[in-house]
Amino acid sequence: MKQEPLKIPQATTKRLPLYYRFIQNFSNAGKKRVSSQELSEAMKIDSATIRRDFSHFGALGKKGYGYDVPHLLAFFRQTLDQDEETNVALIGVGSLGTAFLKYNFHKNHNTRIVLAFDTSATEDGMMLSDIPIFEPSKLEEKIQEYGIELVILTVPSRAAQEVTDRLTKTSVKGILNFTPIRLTVPDTIRVHTIDLSVELQTLIYFIKQDEETFTHNS
């Protein structure tokens, strides 16, 4: 009988890479075990939240002992497939896209941008930060050639859905969308949208709420 996959809350899932990063830091510092309180202080996340997140995966620690750092490191490495390399394509080499190419996940050796597409590319392609950039007309051909399953989308809003429609006919399974457009995709593709203007407005809202709370409590 096939085992049902764990149903992990989305908020917990988004914190898993952070846990992995901080556990790596503890490991690099020579720590063999760590408490939820130590993790809480390092990550600025409530210790109860950390214990609740970890509980979704069974007994990762022991009461009175804490968590075994090498065990946690191995667990999160396997859970996040850190032993498997992920090649990424970038579509749209404007200001944000260029920043991505220059950064190219330097702290994560298992994820890297290996090619990009932009209307400014020459017919034979060109190089930027040692990454080949091709014309959009070669999108389907090159995604197949490089075996790409994950795409970062930083094109102008007007072109976002059109490009996405083309991606649905390729091997792409995930799109990290930096346009404000809510993309329409089939169930076989997962989209995560990061709208920087919305994130900024949300931050401003919380700052104002904090100021009002401080004023009322003064």
Tab-separated table of C-alpha atoms in Angstrom:
chain	number	residue	atom	x	y	z
A	1	MET	CA	0.000	0.000	0.000
A	2	LYS	CA	1.390	3.379	-1.024
A	3	GLN	CA	2.248	5.635	1.912
A	4	GLU	CA	0.440	8.975	1.945
A	5	PRO	CA	2.799	11.976	1.799
A	6	LEU	CA	3.037	14.182	4.881
A	7	LYS	CA	0.659	17.147	4.774
A	8	ILE	CA	2.780	19.977	6.146
A	9	PRO	CA	1.280	23.477	6.673
A	10	GLN	CA	2.480	25.958	4.078
A	11	ALA	CA	3.874	28.311	6.735
A	12	THR	CA	5.991	25.461	8.113
A	13	THR	CA	7.175	24.497	4.637
A	14	LYS	CA	8.399	28.042	3.980
A	15	ARG	CA	10.491	27.926	7.161
A	16	LEU	CA	12.265	24.648	6.333
A	17	PRO	CA	15.082	26.252	4.260
A	18	LEU	CA	15.663	28.707	7.127
A	19	TYR	CA	15.947	25.865	9.620
A	20	TYR	CA	18.428	24.151	7.344
A	21	ARG	CA	20.528	27.321	7.007
A	22	PHE	CA	20.711	27.942	10.757
A	23	ILE	CA	21.390	24.285	11.577
A	24	GLN	CA	24.274	24.502	9.095
A	25	ASN	CA	25.561	27.542	11.007
A	26	PHE	CA	25.442	25.651	14.305
A	27	SER	CA	27.194	22.673	12.696
A	28	ASN	CA	29.927	24.886	11.222
A	29	ALA	CA	30.450	26.354	14.700
A	30	GLY	CA	31.095	22.853	16.068
A	31	LYS	CA	27.797	22.488	17.957
A	32	LYS	CA	26.657	18.879	18.469
A	33	ARG	CA	23.269	19.627	19.975
A	34	VAL	CA	20.954	22.623	20.115
A	35	SER	CA	17.796	23.495	22.021
A	36	SER	CA	14.645	25.020	20.561
A	37	GLN	CA	15.408	28.103	22.673
A	38	GLU	CA	18.856	28.476	21.076
A	39	LEU	CA	17.288	28.129	17.638
A	40	SER	CA	14.638	30.645	18.649
A	41	GLU	CA	17.222	33.234	19.709
A	42	ALA	CA	19.266	32.735	16.539
A	43	MET	CA	16.326	32.784	14.122
A	44	LYS	CA	14.048	35.249	15.950
A	45	ILE	CA	11.213	32.696	15.783
A	46	ASP	CA	9.163	31.688	18.832
A	47	SER	CA	10.458	28.414	20.311
A	48	ALA	CA	6.909	27.019	20.480
A	49	THR	CA	6.595	27.552	16.722
A	50	ILE	CA	9.869	25.705	16.140
A	51	ARG	CA	8.768	22.737	18.285
A	52	ARG	CA	5.400	22.668	16.511
A	53	ASP	CA	7.061	22.766	13.083
A	54	PHE	CA	9.430	19.953	13.988
A	55	SER	CA	6.595	17.844	15.443
A	56	HIS	CA	5.144	17.411	11.952
A	57	PHE	CA	8.137	15.202	11.143
A	58	GLY	CA	8.041	12.975	14.206
A	59	ALA	CA	10.534	12.785	17.073
A	60	LEU	CA	13.405	14.995	15.899
A	61	GLY	CA	14.558	15.779	19.424
A	62	LYS	CA	14.448	14.587	23.035
A	63	LYS	CA	12.963	16.408	26.003
A	64	GLY	CA	15.727	17.736	28.224
A	65	TYR	CA	18.362	17.067	25.551
A	66	GLY	CA	17.300	19.180	22.606
A	67	TYR	CA	18.149	18.351	19.019
A	68	ASP	CA	21.128	16.464	17.670
A	69	VAL	CA	22.717	18.855	15.152
A	70	PRO	CA	24.243	16.248	12.770
A	71	HIS	CA	20.918	14.376	12.724
A	72	LEU	CA	18.938	17.556	11.999
A	73	LEU	CA	21.400	18.548	9.289
A	74	ALA	CA	21.048	15.172	7.561
A	75	PHE	CA	17.259	15.271	7.964
A	76	PHE	CA	16.807	18.717	6.402
A	77	ARG	CA	19.328	17.953	3.666
A	78	GLN	CA	17.274	14.919	2.654
A	79	THR	CA	13.920	16.655	3.115
A	80	LEU	CA	14.965	19.607	0.950
A	81	ASP	CA	16.773	17.397	-1.613
A	82	GLN	CA	20.021	19.278	-1.050
A	83	ASP	CA	22.022	16.426	-2.571
A	84	GLU	CA	20.288	16.943	-5.912
A	85	GLU	CA	21.281	19.863	-8.134
A	86	THR	CA	18.543	22.096	-9.501
A	87	ASN	CA	19.192	24.006	-12.714
A	88	VAL	CA	17.157	27.179	-13.171
A	89	ALA	CA	16.305	29.344	-16.168
A	90	LEU	CA	15.807	33.108	-15.871
A	91	ILE	CA	13.386	34.823	-18.245
A	92	GLY	CA	13.801	38.582	-18.477
A	93	VAL	CA	17.222	40.176	-17.975
A	94	GLY	CA	16.256	43.676	-16.854
A	95	SER	CA	17.519	45.289	-13.660
A	96	LEU	CA	16.107	42.577	-11.374
A	97	GLY	CA	17.068	39.776	-13.738
A	98	THR	CA	20.642	41.065	-13.999
A	99	ALA	CA	20.874	41.116	-10.201
A	100	PHE	CA	19.787	37.474	-10.124
A	101	LEU	CA	22.441	36.520	-12.660
A	102	LYS	CA	25.169	38.248	-10.659
A	103	TYR	CA	24.018	36.695	-7.377
A	104	ASN	CA	23.142	33.267	-8.803
A	105	PHE	CA	22.583	31.591	-5.420
A	106	HIS	CA	26.286	31.722	-4.476
A	107	LYS	CA	25.564	30.392	-0.968
A	108	ASN	CA	23.595	27.440	-2.316
A	109	HIS	CA	25.748	25.223	-4.501
A	110	ASN	CA	22.787	22.977	-5.371
A	111	THR	CA	20.704	25.661	-7.082
A	112	ARG	CA	22.024	27.712	-9.969
A	113	ILE	CA	20.858	29.682	-12.969
A	114	VAL	CA	22.306	27.990	-16.038
A	115	LEU	CA	20.670	29.999	-18.827
A	116	ALA	CA	18.545	33.072	-19.428
A	117	PHE	CA	16.306	34.597	-22.064
A	118	ASP	CA	15.874	38.217	-23.082
A	119	THR	CA	14.799	40.213	-26.127
A	120	SER	CA	18.170	42.000	-26.082
A	121	ALA	CA	20.064	38.792	-26.829
A	122	THR	CA	21.792	38.409	-30.179
A	123	GLU	CA	20.825	35.695	-32.639
A	124	ASP	CA	23.797	33.567	-31.597
A	125	GLY	CA	23.267	34.294	-27.899
A	126	MET	CA	25.488	36.255	-25.538
A	127	MET	CA	27.090	35.845	-22.116
A	128	LEU	CA	26.499	37.719	-18.857
A	129	SER	CA	28.130	36.619	-15.581
A	130	ASP	CA	29.225	33.445	-17.436
A	131	ILE	CA	25.587	32.554	-18.175
A	132	PRO	CA	24.335	32.200	-21.766
A	133	ILE	CA	21.418	34.446	-22.733
A	134	PHE	CA	19.243	33.497	-25.690
A	135	GLU	CA	16.460	35.083	-27.707
A	136	PRO	CA	12.914	34.280	-26.469
A	137	SER	CA	12.293	32.473	-29.762
A	138	LYS	CA	14.588	29.698	-28.495
A	139	LEU	CA	12.717	29.271	-25.208
A	140	GLU	CA	11.215	25.812	-25.760
A	141	GLU	CA	14.317	24.466	-27.514
A	142	LYS	CA	16.801	25.513	-24.813
A	143	ILE	CA	14.604	24.544	-21.850
A	144	GLN	CA	14.412	21.054	-23.291
A	145	GLU	CA	18.143	20.995	-24.062
A	146	TYR	CA	19.094	22.013	-20.495
A	147	GLY	CA	16.400	19.901	-18.814
A	148	ILE	CA	14.952	22.887	-16.956
A	149	GLU	CA	12.090	22.349	-14.489
A	150	LEU	CA	12.267	25.630	-12.559
A	151	VAL	CA	12.017	29.154	-13.986
A	152	ILE	CA	12.411	32.642	-12.511
A	153	LEU	CA	10.112	35.074	-14.318
A	154	THR	CA	11.161	38.751	-14.336
A	155	VAL	CA	9.610	39.909	-17.612
A	156	PRO	CA	7.404	43.013	-18.065
A	157	SER	CA	3.831	42.429	-16.850
A	158	ARG	CA	2.385	42.608	-20.347
A	159	ALA	CA	4.436	39.595	-21.427
A	160	ALA	CA	4.047	37.437	-18.299
A	161	GLN	CA	1.023	35.317	-19.271
A	162	GLU	CA	2.167	34.883	-22.872
A	163	VAL	CA	5.536	33.554	-21.724
A	164	THR	CA	3.822	31.350	-19.151
A	165	ASP	CA	1.573	29.848	-21.822
A	166	ARG	CA	4.682	28.796	-23.704
A	167	LEU	CA	6.213	27.330	-20.547
A	168	THR	CA	3.177	25.099	-20.033
A	169	LYS	CA	4.209	23.210	-23.168
A	170	THR	CA	7.680	22.440	-21.768
A	171	SER	CA	9.134	20.383	-18.913
A	172	VAL	CA	8.818	23.282	-16.445
A	173	LYS	CA	7.178	22.343	-13.121
A	174	GLY	CA	7.667	25.525	-11.110
A	175	ILE	CA	7.668	29.288	-11.738
A	176	LEU	CA	8.979	31.898	-9.301
A	177	ASN	CA	6.983	34.874	-10.515
A	178	PHE	CA	8.296	38.384	-9.826
A	179	THR	CA	5.584	40.104	-11.880
A	180	PRO	CA	2.369	41.453	-10.288
A	181	ILE	CA	0.314	39.299	-12.668
A	182	ARG	CA	-1.607	36.318	-11.266
A	183	LEU	CA	-0.591	33.663	-13.737
A	184	THR	CA	-2.949	31.019	-15.084
A	185	VAL	CA	-1.283	27.605	-15.237
A	186	PRO	CA	-2.349	23.945	-15.322
A	187	ASP	CA	-2.251	21.838	-12.153
A	188	THR	CA	1.074	20.352	-13.273
A	189	ILE	CA	2.871	23.675	-12.640
A	190	ARG	CA	3.277	25.369	-9.267
A	191	VAL	CA	3.613	29.161	-9.161
A	192	HIS	CA	5.015	31.229	-6.292
A	193	THR	CA	4.430	34.959	-6.782
A	194	ILE	CA	6.597	37.575	-5.086
A	195	ASP	CA	5.117	41.038	-5.635
A	196	LEU	CA	7.711	43.437	-4.242
A	197	SER	CA	5.306	46.400	-4.143
A	198	VAL	CA	2.780	44.381	-2.121
A	199	GLU	CA	5.505	43.196	0.261
A	200	LEU	CA	6.633	46.803	0.759
A	201	GLN	CA	3.066	48.043	1.366
A	202	THR	CA	2.516	45.224	3.866
A	203	LEU	CA	5.690	46.202	5.714
A	204	ILE	CA	4.576	49.861	5.837
A	205	TYR	CA	1.193	48.761	7.225
A	206	PHE	CA	2.803	46.744	10.029
A	207	ILE	CA	5.165	49.606	10.881
A	208	LYS	CA	2.194	51.964	11.257
A	209	GLN	CA	0.346	49.387	13.377
A	210	ASP	CA	3.409	49.060	15.618
A	211	GLU	CA	3.613	52.859	15.953
A	212	GLU	CA	-0.083	53.084	16.918
A	213	THR	CA	0.320	50.284	19.474
A	214	PHE	CA	3.373	52.007	20.954
A	215	THR	CA	1.513	55.346	21.139
A	216	HIS	CA	-1.520	53.810	22.873
A	217	ASN	CA	0.668	51.982	25.376
A	218	SER	CA	2.810	55.031	26.194
